[in-house]
Each structure stands twice: as C-alpha cells, then as structure tokens.
PDB file of C-alpha atoms in Angstrom:
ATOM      1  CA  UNK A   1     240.445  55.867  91.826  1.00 58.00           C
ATOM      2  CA  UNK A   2     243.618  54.098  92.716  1.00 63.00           C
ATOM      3  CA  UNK A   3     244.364  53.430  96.583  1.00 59.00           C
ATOM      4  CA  UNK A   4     248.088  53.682  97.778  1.00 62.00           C
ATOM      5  CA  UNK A   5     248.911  52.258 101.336  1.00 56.00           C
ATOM      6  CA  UNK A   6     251.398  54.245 103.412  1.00 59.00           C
ATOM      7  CA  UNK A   7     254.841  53.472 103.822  1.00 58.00           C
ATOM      8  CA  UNK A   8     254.688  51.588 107.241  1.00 57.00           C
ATOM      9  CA  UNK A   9     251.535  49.446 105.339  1.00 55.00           C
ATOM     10  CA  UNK A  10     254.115  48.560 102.796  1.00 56.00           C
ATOM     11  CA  UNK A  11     254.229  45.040 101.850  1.00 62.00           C
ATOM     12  CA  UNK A  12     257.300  42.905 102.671  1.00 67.00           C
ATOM     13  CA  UNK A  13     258.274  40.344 100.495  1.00 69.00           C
ATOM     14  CA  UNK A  14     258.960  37.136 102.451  1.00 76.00           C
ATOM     15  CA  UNK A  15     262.656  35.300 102.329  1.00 70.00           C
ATOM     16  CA  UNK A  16     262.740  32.381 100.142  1.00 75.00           C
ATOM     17  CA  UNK A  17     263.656  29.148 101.892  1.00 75.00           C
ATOM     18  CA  UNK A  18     267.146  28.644 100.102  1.00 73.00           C
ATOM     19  CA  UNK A  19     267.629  32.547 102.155  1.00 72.00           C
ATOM     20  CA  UNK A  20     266.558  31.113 105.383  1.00 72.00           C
ATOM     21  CA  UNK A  21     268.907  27.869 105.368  1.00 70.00           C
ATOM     22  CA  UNK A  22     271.933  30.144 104.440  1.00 76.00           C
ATOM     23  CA  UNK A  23     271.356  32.762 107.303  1.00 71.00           C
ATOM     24  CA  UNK A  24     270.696  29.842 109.839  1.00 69.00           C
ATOM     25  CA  UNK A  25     274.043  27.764 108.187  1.00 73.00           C
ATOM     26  CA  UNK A  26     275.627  31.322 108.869  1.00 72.00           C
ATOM     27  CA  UNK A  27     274.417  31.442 112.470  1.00 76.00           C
ATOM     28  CA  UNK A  28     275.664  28.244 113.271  1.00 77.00           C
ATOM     29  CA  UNK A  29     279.101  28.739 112.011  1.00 77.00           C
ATOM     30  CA  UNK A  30     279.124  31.686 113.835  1.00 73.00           C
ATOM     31  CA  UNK A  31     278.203  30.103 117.535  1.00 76.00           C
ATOM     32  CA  UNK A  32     280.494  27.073 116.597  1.00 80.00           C
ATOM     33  CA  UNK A  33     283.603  29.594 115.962  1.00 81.00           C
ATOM     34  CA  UNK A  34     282.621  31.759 119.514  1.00 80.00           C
ATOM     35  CA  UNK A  35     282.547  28.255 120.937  1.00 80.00           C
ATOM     36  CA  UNK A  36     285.681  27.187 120.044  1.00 77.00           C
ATOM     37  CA  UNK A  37     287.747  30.413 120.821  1.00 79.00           C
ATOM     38  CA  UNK A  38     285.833  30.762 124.625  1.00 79.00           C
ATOM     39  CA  UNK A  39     287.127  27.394 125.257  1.00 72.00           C
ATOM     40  CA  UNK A  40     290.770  28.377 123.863  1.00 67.00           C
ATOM     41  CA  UNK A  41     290.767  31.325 125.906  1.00 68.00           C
ATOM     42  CA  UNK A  42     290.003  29.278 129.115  1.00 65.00           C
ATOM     43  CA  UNK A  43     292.155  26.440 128.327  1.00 62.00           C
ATOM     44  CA  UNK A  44     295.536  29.415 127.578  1.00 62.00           C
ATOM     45  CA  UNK A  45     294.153  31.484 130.467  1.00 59.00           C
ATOM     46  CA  UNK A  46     294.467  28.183 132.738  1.00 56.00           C
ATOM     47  CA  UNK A  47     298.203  27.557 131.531  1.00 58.00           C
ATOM     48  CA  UNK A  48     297.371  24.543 130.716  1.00 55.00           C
ATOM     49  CA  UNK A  49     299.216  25.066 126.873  1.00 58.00           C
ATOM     50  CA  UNK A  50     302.630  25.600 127.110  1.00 61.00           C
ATOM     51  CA  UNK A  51     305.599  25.827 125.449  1.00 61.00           C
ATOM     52  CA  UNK A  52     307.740  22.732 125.612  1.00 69.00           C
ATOM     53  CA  UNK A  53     306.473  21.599 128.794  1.00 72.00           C
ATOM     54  CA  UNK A  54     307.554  24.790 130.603  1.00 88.00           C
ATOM     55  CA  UNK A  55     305.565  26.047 133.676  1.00 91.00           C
ATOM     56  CA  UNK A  56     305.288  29.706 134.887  1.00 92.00           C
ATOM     57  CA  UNK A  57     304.670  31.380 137.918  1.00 93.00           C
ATOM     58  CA  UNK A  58     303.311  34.776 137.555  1.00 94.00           C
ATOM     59  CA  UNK A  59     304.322  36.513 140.730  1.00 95.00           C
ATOM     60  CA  UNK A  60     302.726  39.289 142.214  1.00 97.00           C
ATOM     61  CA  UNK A  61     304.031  42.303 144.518  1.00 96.00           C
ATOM     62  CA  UNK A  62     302.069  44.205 147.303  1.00 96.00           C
ATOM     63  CA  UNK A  63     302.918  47.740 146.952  1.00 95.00           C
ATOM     64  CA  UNK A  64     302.387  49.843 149.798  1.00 93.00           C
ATOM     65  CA  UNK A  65     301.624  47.556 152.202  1.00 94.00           C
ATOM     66  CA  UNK A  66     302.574  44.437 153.827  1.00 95.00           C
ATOM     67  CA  UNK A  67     301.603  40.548 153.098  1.00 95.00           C
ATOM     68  CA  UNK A  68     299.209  38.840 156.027  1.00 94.00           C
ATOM     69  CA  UNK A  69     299.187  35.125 154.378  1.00 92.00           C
ATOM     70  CA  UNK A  70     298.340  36.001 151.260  1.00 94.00           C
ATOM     71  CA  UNK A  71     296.644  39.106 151.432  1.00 96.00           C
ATOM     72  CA  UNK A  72     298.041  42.234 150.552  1.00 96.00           C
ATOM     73  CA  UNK A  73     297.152  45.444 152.899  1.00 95.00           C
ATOM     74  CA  UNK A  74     298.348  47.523 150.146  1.00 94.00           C
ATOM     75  CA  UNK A  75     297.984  47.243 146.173  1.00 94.00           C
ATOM     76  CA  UNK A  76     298.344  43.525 144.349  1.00 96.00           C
ATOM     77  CA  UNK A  77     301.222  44.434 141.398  1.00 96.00           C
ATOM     78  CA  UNK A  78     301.661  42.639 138.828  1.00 96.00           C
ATOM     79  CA  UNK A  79     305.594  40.743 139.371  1.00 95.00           C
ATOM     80  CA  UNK A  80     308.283  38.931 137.757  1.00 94.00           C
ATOM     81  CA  UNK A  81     307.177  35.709 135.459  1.00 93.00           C
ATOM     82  CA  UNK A  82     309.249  32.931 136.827  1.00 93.00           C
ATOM     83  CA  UNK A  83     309.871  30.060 134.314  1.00 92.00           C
ATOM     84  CA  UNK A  84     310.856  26.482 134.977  1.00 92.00           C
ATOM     85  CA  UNK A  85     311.586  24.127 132.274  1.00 92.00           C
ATOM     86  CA  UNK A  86     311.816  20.541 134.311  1.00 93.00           C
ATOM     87  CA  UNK A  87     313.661  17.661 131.931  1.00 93.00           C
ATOM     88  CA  UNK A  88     313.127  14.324 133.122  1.00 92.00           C
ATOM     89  CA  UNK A  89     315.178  12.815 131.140  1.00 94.00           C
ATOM     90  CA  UNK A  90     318.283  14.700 132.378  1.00 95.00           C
ATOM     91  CA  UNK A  91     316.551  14.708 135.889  1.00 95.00           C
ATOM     92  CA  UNK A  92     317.529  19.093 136.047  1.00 93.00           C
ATOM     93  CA  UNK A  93     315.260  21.988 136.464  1.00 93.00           C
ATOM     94  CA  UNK A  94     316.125  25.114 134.475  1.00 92.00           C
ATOM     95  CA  UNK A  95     315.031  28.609 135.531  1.00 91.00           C
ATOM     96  CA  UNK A  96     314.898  32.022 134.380  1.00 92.00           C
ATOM     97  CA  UNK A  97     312.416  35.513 134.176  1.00 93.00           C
ATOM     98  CA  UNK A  98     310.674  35.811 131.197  1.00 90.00           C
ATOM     99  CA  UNK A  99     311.813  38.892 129.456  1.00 88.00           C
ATOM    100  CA  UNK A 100     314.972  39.664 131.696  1.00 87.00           C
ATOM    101  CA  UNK A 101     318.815  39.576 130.969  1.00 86.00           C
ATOM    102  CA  UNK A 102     319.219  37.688 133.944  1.00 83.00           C
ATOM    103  CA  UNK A 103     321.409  34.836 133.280  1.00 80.00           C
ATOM    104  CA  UNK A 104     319.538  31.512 132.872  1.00 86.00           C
ATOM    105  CA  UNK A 105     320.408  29.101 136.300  1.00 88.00           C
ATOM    106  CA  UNK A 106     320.105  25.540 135.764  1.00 90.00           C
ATOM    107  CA  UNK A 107     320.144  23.233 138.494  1.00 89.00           C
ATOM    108  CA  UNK A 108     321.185  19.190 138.095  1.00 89.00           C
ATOM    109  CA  UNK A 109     320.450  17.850 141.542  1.00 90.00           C
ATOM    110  CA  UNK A 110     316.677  17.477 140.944  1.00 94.00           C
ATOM    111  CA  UNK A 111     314.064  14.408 140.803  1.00 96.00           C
ATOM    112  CA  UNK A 112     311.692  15.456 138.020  1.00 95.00           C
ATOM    113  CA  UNK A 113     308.393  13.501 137.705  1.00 95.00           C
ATOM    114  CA  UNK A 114     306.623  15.978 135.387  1.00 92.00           C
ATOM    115  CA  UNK A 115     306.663  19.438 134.434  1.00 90.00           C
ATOM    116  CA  UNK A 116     304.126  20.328 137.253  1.00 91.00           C
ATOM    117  CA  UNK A 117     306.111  18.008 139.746  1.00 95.00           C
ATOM    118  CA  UNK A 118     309.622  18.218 140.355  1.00 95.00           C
ATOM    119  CA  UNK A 119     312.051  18.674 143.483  1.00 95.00           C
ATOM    120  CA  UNK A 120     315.884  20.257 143.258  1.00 93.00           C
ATOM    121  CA  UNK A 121     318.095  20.143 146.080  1.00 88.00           C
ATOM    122  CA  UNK A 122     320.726  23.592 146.012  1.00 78.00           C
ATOM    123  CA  UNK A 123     324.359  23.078 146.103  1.00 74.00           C
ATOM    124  CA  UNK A 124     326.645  25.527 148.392  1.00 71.00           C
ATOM    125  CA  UNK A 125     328.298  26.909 144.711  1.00 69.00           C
ATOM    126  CA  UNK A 126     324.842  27.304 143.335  1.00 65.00           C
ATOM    127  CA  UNK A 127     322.557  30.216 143.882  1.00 67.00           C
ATOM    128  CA  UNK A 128     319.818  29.680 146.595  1.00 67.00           C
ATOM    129  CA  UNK A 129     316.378  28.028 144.612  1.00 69.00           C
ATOM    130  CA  UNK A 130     314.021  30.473 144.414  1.00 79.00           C
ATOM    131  CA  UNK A 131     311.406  27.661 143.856  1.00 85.00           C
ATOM    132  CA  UNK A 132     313.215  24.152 145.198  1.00 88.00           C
ATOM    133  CA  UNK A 133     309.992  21.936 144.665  1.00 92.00           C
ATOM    134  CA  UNK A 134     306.683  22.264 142.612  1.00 92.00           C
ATOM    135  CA  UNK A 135     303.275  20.269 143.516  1.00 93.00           C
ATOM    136  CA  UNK A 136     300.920  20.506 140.931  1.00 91.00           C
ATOM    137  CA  UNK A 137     302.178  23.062 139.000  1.00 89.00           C
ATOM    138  CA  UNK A 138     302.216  25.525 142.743  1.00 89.00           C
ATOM    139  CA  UNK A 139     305.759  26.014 144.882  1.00 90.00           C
ATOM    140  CA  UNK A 140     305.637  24.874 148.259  1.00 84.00           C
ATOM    141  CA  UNK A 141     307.225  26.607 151.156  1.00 69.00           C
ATOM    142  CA  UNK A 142     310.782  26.402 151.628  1.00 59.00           C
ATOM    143  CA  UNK A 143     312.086  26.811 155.536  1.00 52.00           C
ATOM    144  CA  UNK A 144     314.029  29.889 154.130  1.00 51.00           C
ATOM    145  CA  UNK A 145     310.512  31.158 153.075  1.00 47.00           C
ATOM    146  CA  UNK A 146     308.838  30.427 156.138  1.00 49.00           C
ATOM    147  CA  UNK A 147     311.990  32.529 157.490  1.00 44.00           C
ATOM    148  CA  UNK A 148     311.757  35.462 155.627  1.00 44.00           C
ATOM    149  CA  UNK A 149     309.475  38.318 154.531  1.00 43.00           C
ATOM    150  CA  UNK A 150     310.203  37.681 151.040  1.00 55.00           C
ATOM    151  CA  UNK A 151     308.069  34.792 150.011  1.00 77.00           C
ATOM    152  CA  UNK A 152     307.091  34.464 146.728  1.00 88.00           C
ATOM    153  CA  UNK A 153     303.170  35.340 146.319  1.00 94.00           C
ATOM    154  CA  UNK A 154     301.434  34.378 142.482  1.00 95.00           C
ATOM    155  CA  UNK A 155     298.195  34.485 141.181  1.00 95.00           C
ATOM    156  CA  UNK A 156     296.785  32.332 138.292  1.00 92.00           C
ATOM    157  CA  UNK A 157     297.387  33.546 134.321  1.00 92.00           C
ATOM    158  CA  UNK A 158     294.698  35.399 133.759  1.00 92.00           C
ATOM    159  CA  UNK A 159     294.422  37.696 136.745  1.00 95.00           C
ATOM    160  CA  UNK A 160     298.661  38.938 136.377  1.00 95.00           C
ATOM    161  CA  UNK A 161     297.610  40.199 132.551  1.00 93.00           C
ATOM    162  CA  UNK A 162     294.609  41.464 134.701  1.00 95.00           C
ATOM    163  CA  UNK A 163     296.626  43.391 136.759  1.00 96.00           C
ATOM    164  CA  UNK A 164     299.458  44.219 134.073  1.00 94.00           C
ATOM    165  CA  UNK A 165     296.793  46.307 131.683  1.00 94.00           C
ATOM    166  CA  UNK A 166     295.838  47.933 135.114  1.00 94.00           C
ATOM    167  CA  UNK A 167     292.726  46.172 136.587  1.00 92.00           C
ATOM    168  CA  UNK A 168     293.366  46.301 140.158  1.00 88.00           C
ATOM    169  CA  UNK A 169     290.528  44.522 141.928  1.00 91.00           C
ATOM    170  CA  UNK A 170     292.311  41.895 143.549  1.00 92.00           C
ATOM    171  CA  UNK A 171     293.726  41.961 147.083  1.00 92.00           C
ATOM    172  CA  UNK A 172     294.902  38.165 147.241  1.00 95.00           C
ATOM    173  CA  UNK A 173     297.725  36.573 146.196  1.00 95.00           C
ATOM    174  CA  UNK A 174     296.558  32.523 144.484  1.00 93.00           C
ATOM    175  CA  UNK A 175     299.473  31.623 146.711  1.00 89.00           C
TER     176      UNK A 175
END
C-alpha cells in the first residue's frame, strides 16, 4: 500500500545558502537605491540643486479671493516661476520667468554676496525690481510692496508642482 500526502502536506525543498545570500545581496541593493533617490528627491524638492547658481521663486496666486498676510481666502494657484541668476563677479542680478517670451531684464547696480543673498538698487530708465533684495534665498518687502495689493506670495518647490498637477490643499502662501 503506498501513502500519498495531499497537496498542502507537500514537501518544500529548502533554499540552498548560495540562494539565500543572493536574495538578501538583492534586498540590500534594493533599500540602498530607494535610499539614495528619497534623499535626491528631498535635496531637488528643497532647491537646493540648481542650475548655475540660479535661484527661483515659485509664486503663487489666490484666485477668488483676497490675500490676509499670507493666507489666501480663496484658492492657492500655482504662479509665475521667477528666476534670478546673481553674478558676483560682475556684481548684477539677472531676471526673467521661466518659460515666458518676456524679455530677460538685467540689472547692474547690485551688491551680490551669493546666489541666495544679493541687493539691486532700480534706476529711473530701468523697469521697477520685482524682487530688489534676497535673504536667504526669500525676497524681502519692498516699501512699494508694503504699498500695494500686489505683493508677491511663493511657496517652497515642492508644493507649486503640488498645486500645478492640481493638488489644492494649501491655503498659505511660504511667503
């Protein structure tokens, strides 16, 4: 009489070690390449890498309704990217939108310390600064800002693509 074992009895044959060291050498590979692209994306997502020392500021819009400080009654849009390219060898600030036709505007009356730190003084034949001084990578007020309703509001990298593929869960402008 011959005894058979049912399919769920069956038995397995066990992994031999060279099997084992190849699927963990696998794993590990894996979690080292996850690794390295989460801290990638946080480091791009941060603006931290940048093309040739360039700094943007992704500005944001508040459609159908009104700025109080930075919040927005309305809906947070996703605005123009303003980008500054600060020399300090030539001691000039240029600026222009990313993606526009506008014409580039370059102004020479500046004292650049960095690309995150810089200060331009506007000439009466020269287009008003939209951004005349940057601290740490963030504008500061002008007294024409302070003056008028159309201060410029941003938010960090990461939330303007946020709120460019339509994700629009934020009320508050970075600043």
């Amino acid at each position: 009489m011959r005894l058979t074992l049912p399919s769920s009895m069956a038995i397995r044959r066990r992994a031999s070690p060279g099997e084992i060291a190849s699927v963990h050498m696998a794993s590990k590979w894996f979690l080292g390449v996850f690794v390295v692209l989460i801290v990638i994306g946080l480091v791009w997502a941060s603006d931290r890498i940048t093309l040739q020392g360039e700094r943007t500021i992704y500005a944001v819009a508040c459609e159908h309704g009104t700025w109080s400080g930075n919040r927005c009654t309305g809906t947070l849009a996703p605005g123009e990217r303003h980008a500054f390219r600060a020399s300090r060898t030539r001691q000039e600030v240029i600026h222009w939108i990313r993606g526009s036709q506008e014409p580039i505007e370059k102004h020479t009356d500046c004292r650049v310390a960095n690309r995150d730190n810089w200060t331009c003084r506007a000439h009466t034949d020269q287009k008003s600064l939209l951004v005349g001084e940057l601290i740490n990578g963030r504008p500061t007020p002008t007294v024409a800002d302070a003056t008028t309703a159309a201060q410029l509001h941003a938010v960090t990298k990461w939330k303007w693509y946020a709120l460019r593929i339509g994700l629009r869960i934020f009320t508050d402008a970075d600043y």
